[in-house]
Tab-separated table of C-alpha atoms and ligand atoms in Angstrom:
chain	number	residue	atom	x	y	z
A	1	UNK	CA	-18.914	3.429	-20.068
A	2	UNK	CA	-15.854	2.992	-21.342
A	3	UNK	CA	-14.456	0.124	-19.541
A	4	UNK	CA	-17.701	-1.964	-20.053
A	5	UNK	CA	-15.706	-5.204	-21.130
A	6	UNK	CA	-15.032	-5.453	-17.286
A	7	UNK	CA	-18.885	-5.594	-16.660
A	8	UNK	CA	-19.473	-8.802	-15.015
A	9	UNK	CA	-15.680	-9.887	-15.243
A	10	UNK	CA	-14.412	-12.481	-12.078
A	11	UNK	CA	-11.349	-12.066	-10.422
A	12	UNK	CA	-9.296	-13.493	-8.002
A	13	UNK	CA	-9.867	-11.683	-4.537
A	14	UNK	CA	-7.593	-8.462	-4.127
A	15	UNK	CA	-5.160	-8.344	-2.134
A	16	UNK	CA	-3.685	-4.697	0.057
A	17	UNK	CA	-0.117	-4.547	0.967
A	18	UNK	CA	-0.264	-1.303	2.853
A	19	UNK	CA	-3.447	-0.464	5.205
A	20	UNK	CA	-3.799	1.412	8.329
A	21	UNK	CA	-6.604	-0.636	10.574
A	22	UNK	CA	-5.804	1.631	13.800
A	23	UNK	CA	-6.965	0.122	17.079
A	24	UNK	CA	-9.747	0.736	19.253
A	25	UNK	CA	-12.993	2.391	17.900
A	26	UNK	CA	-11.753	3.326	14.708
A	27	UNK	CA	-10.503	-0.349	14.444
A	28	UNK	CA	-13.929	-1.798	15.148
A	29	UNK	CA	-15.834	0.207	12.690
A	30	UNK	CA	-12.558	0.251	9.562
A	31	UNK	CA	-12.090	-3.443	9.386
A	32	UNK	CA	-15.290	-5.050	9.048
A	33	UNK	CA	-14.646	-3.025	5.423
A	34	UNK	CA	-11.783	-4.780	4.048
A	35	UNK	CA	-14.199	-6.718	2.065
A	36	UNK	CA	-15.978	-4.529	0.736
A	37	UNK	CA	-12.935	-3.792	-1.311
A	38	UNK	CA	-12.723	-7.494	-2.570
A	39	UNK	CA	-10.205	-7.703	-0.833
A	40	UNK	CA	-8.892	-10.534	1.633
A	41	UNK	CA	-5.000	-10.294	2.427
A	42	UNK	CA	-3.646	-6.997	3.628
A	43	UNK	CA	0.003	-6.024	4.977
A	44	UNK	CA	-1.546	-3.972	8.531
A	45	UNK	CA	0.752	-1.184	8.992
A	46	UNK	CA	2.330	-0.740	12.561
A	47	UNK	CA	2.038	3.357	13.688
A	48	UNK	CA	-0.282	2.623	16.464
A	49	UNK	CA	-0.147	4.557	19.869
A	50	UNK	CA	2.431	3.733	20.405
A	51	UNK	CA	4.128	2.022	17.554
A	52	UNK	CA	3.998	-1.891	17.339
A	53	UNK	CA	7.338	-2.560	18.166
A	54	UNK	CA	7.593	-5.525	19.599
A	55	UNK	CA	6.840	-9.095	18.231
A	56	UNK	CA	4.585	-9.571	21.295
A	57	UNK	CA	2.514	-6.985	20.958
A	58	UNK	CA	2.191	-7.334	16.420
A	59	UNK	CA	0.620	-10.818	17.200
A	60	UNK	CA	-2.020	-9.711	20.002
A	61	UNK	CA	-2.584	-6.752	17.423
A	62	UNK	CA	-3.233	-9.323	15.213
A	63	UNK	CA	-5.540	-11.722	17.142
A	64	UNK	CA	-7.758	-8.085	17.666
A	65	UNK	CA	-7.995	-7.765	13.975
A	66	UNK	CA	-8.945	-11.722	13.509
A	67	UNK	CA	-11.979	-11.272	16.134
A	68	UNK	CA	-13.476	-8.460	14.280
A	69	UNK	CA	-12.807	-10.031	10.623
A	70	UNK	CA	-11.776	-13.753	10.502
A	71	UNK	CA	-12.355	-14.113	6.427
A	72	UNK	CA	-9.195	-12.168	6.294
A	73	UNK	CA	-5.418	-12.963	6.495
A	74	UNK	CA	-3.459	-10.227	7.987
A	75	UNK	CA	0.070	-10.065	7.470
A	76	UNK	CA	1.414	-8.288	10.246
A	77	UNK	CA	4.584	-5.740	10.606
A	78	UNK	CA	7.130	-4.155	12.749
A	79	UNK	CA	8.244	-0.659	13.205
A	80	UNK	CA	11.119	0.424	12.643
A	81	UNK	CA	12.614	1.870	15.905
A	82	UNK	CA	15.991	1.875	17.934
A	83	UNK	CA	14.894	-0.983	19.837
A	84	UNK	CA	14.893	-3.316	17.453
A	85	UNK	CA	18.018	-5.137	17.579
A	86	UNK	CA	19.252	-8.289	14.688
A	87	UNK	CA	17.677	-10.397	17.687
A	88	UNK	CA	13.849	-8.696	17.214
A	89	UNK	CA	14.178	-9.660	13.427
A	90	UNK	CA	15.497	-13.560	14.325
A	91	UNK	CA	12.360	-13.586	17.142
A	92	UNK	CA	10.194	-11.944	14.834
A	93	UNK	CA	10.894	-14.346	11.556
A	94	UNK	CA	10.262	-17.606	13.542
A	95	UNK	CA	7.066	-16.502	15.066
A	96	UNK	CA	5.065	-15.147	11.361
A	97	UNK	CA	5.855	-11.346	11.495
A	98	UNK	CA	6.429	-10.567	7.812
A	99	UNK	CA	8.191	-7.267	7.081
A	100	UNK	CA	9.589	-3.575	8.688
A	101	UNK	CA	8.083	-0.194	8.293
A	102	UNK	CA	10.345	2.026	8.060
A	103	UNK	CA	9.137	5.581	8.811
A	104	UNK	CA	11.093	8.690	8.600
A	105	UNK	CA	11.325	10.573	12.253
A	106	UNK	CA	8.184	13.228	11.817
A	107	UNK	CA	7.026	13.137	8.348
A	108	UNK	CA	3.241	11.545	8.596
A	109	UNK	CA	0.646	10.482	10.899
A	110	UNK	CA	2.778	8.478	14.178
A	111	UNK	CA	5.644	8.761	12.797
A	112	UNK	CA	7.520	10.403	15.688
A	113	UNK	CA	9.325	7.443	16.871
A	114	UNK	CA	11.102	6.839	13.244
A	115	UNK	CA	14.168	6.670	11.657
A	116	UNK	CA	16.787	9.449	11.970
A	117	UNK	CA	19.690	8.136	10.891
A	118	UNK	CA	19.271	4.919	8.484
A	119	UNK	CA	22.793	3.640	8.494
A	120	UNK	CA	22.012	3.388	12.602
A	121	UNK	CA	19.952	0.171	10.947
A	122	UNK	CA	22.825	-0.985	9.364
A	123	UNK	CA	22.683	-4.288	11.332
A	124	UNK	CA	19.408	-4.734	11.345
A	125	UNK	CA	19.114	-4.409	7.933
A	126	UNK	CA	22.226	-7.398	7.758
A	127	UNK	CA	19.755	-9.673	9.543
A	128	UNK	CA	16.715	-8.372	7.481
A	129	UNK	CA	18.499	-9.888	4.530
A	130	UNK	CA	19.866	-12.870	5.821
A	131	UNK	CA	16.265	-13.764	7.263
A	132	UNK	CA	14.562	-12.918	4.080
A	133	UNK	CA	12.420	-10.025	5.832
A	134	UNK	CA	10.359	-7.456	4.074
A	135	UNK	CA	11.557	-3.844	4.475
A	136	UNK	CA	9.353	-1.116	3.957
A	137	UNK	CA	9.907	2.316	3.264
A	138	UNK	CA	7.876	5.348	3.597
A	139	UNK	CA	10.308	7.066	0.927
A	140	UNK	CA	10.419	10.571	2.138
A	141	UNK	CA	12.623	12.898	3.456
A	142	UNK	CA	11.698	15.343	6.654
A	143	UNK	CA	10.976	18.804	4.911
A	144	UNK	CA	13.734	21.102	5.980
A	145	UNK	CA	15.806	23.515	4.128
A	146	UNK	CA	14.686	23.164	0.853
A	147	UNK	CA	12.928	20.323	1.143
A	148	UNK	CA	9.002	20.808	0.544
A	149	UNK	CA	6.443	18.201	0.618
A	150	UNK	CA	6.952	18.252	-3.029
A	151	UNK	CA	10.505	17.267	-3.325
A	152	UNK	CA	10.554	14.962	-0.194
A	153	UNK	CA	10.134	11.968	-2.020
A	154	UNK	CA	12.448	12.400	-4.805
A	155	UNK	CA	14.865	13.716	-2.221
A	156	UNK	CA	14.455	9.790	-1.041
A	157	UNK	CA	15.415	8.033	-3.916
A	158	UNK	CA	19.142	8.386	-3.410
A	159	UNK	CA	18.705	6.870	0.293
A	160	UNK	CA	16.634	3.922	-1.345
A	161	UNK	CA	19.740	3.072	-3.924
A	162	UNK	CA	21.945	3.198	-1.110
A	163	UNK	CA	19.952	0.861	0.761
A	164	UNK	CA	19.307	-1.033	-2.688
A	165	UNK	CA	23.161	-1.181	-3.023
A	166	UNK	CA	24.342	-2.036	0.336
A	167	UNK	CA	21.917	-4.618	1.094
A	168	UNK	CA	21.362	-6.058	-2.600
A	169	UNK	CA	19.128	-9.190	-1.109
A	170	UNK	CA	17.288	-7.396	1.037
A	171	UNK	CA	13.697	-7.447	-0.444
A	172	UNK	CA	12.560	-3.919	0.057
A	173	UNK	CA	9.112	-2.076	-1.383
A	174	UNK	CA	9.310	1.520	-1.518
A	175	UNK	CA	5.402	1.871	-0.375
A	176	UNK	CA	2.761	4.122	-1.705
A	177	UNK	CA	4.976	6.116	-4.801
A	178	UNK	CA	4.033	9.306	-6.231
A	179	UNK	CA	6.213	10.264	-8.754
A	180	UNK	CA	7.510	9.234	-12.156
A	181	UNK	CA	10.816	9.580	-10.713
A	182	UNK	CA	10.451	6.930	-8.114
A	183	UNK	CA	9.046	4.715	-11.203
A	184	UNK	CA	12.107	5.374	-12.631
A	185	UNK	CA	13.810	4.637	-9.510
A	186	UNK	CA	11.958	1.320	-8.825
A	187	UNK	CA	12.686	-0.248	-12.507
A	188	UNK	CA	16.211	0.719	-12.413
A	189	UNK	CA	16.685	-0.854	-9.028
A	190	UNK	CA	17.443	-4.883	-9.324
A	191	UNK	CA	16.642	-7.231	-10.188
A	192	UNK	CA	20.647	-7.891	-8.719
A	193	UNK	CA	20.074	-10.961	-6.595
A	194	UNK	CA	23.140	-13.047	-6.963
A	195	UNK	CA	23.020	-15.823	-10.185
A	196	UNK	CA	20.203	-14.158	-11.571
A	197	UNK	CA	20.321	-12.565	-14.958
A	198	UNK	CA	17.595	-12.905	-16.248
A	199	UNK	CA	15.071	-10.196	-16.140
A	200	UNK	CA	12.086	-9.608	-14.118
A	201	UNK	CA	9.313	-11.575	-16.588
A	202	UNK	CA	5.641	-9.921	-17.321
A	203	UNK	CA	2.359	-11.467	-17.121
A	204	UNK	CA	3.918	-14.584	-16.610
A	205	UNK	CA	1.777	-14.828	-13.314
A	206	UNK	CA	1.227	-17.141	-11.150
A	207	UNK	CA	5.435	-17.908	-11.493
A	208	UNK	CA	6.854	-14.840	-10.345
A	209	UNK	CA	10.270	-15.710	-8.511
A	210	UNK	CA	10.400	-13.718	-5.932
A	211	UNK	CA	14.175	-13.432	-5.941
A	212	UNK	CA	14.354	-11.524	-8.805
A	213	UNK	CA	12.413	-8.864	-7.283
A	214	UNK	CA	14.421	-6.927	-5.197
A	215	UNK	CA	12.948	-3.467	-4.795
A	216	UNK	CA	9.046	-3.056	-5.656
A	217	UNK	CA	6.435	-0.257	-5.526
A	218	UNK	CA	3.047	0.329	-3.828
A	219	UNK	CA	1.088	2.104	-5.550
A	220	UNK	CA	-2.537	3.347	-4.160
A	221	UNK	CA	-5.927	4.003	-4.986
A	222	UNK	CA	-6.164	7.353	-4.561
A	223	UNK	CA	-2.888	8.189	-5.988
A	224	UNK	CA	-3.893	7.029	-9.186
A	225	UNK	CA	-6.863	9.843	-9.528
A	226	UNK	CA	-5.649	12.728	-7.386
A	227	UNK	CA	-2.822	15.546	-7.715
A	228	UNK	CA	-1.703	18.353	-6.156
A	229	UNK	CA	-5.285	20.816	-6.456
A	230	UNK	CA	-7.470	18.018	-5.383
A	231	UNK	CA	-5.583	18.317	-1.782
A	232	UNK	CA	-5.001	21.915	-1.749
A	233	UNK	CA	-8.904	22.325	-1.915
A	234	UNK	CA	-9.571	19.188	0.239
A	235	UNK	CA	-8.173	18.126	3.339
A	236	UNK	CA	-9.995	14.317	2.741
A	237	UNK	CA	-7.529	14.374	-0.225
A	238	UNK	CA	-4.773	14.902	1.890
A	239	UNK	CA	-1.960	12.284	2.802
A	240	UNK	CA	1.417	12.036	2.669
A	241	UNK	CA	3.081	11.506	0.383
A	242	UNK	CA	0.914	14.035	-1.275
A	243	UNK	CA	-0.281	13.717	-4.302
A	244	UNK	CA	1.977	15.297	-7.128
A	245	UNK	CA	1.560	16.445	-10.688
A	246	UNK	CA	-0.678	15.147	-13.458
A	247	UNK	CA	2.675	13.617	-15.092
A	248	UNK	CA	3.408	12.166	-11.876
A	249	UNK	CA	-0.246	10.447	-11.356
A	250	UNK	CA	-0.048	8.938	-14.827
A	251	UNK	CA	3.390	7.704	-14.579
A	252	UNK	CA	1.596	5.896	-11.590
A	253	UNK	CA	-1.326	4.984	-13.511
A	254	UNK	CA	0.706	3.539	-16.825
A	255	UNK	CA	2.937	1.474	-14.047
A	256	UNK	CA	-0.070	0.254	-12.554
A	257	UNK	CA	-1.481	-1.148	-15.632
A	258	UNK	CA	2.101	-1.966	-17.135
A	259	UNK	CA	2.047	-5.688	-16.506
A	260	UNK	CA	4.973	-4.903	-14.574
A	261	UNK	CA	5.301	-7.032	-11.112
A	262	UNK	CA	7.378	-4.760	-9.866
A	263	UNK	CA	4.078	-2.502	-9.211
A	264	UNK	CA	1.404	-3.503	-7.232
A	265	UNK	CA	-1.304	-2.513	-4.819
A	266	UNK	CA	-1.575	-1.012	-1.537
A	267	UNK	CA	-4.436	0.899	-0.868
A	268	UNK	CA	-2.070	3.142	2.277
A	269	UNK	CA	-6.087	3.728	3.259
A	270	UNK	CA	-5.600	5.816	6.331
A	271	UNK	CA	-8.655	6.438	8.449
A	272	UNK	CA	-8.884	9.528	10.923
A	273	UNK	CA	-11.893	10.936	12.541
A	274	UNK	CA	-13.799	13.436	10.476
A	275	UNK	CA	-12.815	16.238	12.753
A	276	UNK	CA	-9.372	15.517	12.686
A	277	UNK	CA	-9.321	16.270	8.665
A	278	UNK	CA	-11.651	19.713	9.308
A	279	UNK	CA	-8.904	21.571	10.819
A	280	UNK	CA	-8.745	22.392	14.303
A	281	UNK	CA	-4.475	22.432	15.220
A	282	UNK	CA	-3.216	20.476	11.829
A	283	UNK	CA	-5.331	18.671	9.562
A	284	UNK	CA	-4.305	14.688	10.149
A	285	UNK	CA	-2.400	13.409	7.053
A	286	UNK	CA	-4.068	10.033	5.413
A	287	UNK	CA	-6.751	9.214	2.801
A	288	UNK	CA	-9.494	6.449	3.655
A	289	UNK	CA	-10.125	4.332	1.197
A	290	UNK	CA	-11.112	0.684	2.509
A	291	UNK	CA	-14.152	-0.225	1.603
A	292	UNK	CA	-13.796	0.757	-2.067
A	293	UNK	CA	-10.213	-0.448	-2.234
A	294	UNK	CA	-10.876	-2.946	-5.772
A	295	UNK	CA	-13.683	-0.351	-6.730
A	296	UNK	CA	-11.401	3.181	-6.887
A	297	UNK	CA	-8.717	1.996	-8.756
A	298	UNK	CA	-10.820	0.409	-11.366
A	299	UNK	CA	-12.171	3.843	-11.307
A	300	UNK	CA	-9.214	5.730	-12.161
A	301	UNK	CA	-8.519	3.259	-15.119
A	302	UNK	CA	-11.396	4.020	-16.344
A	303	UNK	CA	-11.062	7.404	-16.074
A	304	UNK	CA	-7.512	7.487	-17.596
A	305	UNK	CA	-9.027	5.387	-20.065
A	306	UNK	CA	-11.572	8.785	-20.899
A	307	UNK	CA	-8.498	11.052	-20.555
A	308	UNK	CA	-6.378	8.975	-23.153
A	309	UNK	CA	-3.585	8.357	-20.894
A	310	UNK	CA	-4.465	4.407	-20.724
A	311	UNK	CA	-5.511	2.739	-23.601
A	312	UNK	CA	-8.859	0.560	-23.532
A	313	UNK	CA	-7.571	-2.720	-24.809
A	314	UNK	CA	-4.763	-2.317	-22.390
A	315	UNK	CA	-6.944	-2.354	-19.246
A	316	UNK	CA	-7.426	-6.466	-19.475
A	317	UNK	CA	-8.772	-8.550	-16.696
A	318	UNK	CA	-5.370	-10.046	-16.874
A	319	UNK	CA	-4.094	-6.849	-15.995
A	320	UNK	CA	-5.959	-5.988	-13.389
A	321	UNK	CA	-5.653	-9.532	-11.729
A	322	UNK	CA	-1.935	-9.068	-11.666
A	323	UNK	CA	-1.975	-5.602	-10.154
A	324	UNK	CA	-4.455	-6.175	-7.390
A	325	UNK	CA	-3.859	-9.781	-6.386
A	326	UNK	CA	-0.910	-11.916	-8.323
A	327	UNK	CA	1.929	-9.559	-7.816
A	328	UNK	CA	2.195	-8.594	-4.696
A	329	UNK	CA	0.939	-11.840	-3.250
A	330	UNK	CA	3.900	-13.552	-5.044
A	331	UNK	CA	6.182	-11.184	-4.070
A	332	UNK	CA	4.895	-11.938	-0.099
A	333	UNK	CA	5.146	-15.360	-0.955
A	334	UNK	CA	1.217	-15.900	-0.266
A	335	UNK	CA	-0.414	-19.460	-2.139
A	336	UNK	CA	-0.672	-18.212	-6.126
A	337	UNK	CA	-3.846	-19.954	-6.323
A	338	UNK	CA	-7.233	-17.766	-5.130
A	339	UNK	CA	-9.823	-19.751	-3.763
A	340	UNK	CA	-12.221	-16.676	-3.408
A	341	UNK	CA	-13.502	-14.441	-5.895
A	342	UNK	CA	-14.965	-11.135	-6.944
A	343	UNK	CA	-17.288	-9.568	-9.636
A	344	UNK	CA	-17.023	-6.382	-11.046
A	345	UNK	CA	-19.756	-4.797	-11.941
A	346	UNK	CA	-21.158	-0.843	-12.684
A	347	UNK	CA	-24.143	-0.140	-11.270
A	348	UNK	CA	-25.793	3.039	-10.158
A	349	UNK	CA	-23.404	2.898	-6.425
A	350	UNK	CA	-22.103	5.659	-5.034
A	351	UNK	CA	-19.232	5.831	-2.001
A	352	UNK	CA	-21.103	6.750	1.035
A	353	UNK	CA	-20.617	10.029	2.808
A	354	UNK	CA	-19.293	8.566	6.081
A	355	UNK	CA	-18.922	5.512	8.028
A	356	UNK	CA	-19.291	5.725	11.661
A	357	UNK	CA	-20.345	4.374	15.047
A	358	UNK	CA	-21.387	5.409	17.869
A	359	UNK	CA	-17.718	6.437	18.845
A	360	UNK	CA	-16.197	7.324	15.907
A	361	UNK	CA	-16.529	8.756	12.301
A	362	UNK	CA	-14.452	8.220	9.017
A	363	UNK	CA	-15.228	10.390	5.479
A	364	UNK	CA	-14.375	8.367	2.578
A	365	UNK	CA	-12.157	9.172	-0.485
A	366	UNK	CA	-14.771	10.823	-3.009
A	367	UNK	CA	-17.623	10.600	-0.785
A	368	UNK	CA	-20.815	10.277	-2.691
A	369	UNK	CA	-19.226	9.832	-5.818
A	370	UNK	CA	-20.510	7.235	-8.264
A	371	UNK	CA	-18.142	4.228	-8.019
A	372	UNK	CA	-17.764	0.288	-9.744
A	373	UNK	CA	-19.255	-2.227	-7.722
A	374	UNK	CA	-17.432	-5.650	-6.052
A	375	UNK	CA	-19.643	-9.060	-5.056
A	376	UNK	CA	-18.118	-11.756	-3.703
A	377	UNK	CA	-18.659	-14.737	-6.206
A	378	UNK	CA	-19.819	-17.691	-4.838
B	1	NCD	C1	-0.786	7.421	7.215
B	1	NCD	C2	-1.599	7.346	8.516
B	1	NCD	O1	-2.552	8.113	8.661
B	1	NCD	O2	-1.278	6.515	9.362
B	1	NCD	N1	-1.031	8.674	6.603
B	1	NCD	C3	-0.850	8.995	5.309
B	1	NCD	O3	-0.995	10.180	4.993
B	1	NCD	N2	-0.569	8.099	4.392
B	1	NCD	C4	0.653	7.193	7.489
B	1	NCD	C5	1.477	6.956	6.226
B	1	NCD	O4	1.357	5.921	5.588
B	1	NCD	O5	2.252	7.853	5.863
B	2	ZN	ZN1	0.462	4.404	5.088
């Protein structure tokens, strides 16, 4: 085992900036899971049935989530969509709501109802900034033309240093990244916030200003183990943005484990009914990766540890802690201080082959896979 210095090793709770929690069936039987990830903050994404776009209808969202799982703070969000006016974002500031999706019109699960045209946003984006709201971007461009699902995200990254440019204070996170080139993207961007020049300072956790960190990265789970062949073979492997090149994944995997705060994690765990990923008209886009949230991407260190793109000694507790709780939590402005923690630990457990009820079914990332372990510590 290579990683056996992390036997046994506490942490502060994780924390998941980017998870899908449906509604309904599939909400009932996914969130009850959250902490089985160690993890007990996470940024609920709004593509619902229809979208949550209204600040009315994020907060009863919300209360649904708190009956099924109260040990958990969910941040809630908006989604982007034409009838969200500067107003929405004033309402939606005062009463808690903490960020905008941003979904491009028709490029992953519910995302119909997105953004066409993003200058369109212009003045929503104005009040975004003033308000100190969260914007987040699903960085991808419809494909079209040229445009495969291999390019679409790089065919982003000009819109996001537009954005970046025209809106310098506007905190924004380009969620779930796949390539090196929106690494690249996401260091060069900021930190520009006016009278700051100093630079974005590492491990220097729990004092991260959040000022200085204009434009961050979400990086997942399952994007730190998977590239292009594990999808093409397996439709549970399949989300979008899909997973890209071995380069690409370890670009991911070195940011993840850089120290950087500009990185941190969002699991994007996207639950759909096992049929729904078998086929049938188009196999639904989304990995699920809940319950094993803290678990798979200790995984994937370890195995990039065996694969010599990580180093060991690199993969510190320190490390980890800033990755999966400090850095994003800072950047959210949650309390720095954990009261609850976690224990790592590898045992003989394996990811189970499914989750479901009596309504509704879910296949796991790596089903029946040997996996790390996560306790709650007292
Ligand atoms: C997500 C979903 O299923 O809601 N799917 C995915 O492939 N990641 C939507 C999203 O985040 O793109
Ligand atoms: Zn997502």
């Amino acid at each position: 085992m290579p990683l056996s210095k992390l036997q046994g090793v506490k942490l502060p709770a994780s924390a998941d900036f980017h998870v899908h929690l449906r509604d309904g069936d599939m909400m009932d039987l996914v969130t009850p899971t959250i902490r089985e990830g160690g993890v007990n903050t996470v940024f609920v994404m709004p593509n619902l049935v229809p979208p949550v776009t209204t600040v009315d209808r994020a907060l009863d969202y919300k209360k649904r989530l708190q009956a099924i799982e109260p040990n958990v703070n969910f941040l809630m969000s908006l989604y982007l969509h034409e009838t969200i006016t500067p107003e929405t974002i004033i309402e939606a500031k005062k009463r808690g709501i903490t960020g905008v999706k941003s979904y491009p019109a028709g490029v992953t699960t519910n995302s119909s109802a997105g953004v066409v045209d993003y200058a369109a946003f212009y003045p929503v984006f104005a009040e975004m900034e003033r308000q100190d709201m969260i914007l987040n971007l699903h960085g991808e461009v419809p494909s079209q033309g040229d445009v495969t699902v291999l390019s679409a995200e790089e065919r982003f990254l000009p819109t996001l240093k537009q954005l970046h440019e025209k809106f310098p204070k506007l905190r924004i996170i380009l969620e779930h990244c796949t390539t090196a080139a929106a690494v690249e993207a996401v260091k060069e961007c900021g930190p520009t916030v006016a009278g700051t020049s100093k630079s974005v300072p590492t491990l220097n956790f729990p004092l991260v200003p959040r000022s200085y960190l204009t434009t961050l990265d979400v990086v997942t789970a399952h994007h730190l183990s998977i590239i292009i062949d594990s999808w093409a073979g397996d439709p549970f492997c399949f989300c979008k943005p899909v997973a890209k090149t071995p380069a690409d994944r370890d670009a991911l995997l070195r940011a993840a484990a850089s120290g950087n705060p500009k990185f941190f994690f969002g699991s994007d765990s996207a639950p759909h009914p096992a049929a729904s990923k078998r086929g049938g008209e188009k196999i639904a886009a989304g990995v699920f990766t809940q319950p094993y949230t803290t678990q798979l991407v200790v995984d994937a260190f370890e195995q990039a540890c065996q694969n010599g793109v990580l180093k060991e000694e690199d993969i510190t507790p320190k490390i980890i802690e800033g990755f999966m709780s400090t850095f994003g939590r800072a950047f959210y402005g949650l309390e720095s201080e954990q009261k609850e923690f976690i224990t790592l630990e590898k045992k003989d457990e394996k990811v189970v082959n499914i989750l479901k009820s009596d309504k509704v079914d879910v296949v796991p990332f790596r089903r029946d896979q040997q996996t790390w372990s996560v306790t709650w510590s007292a």
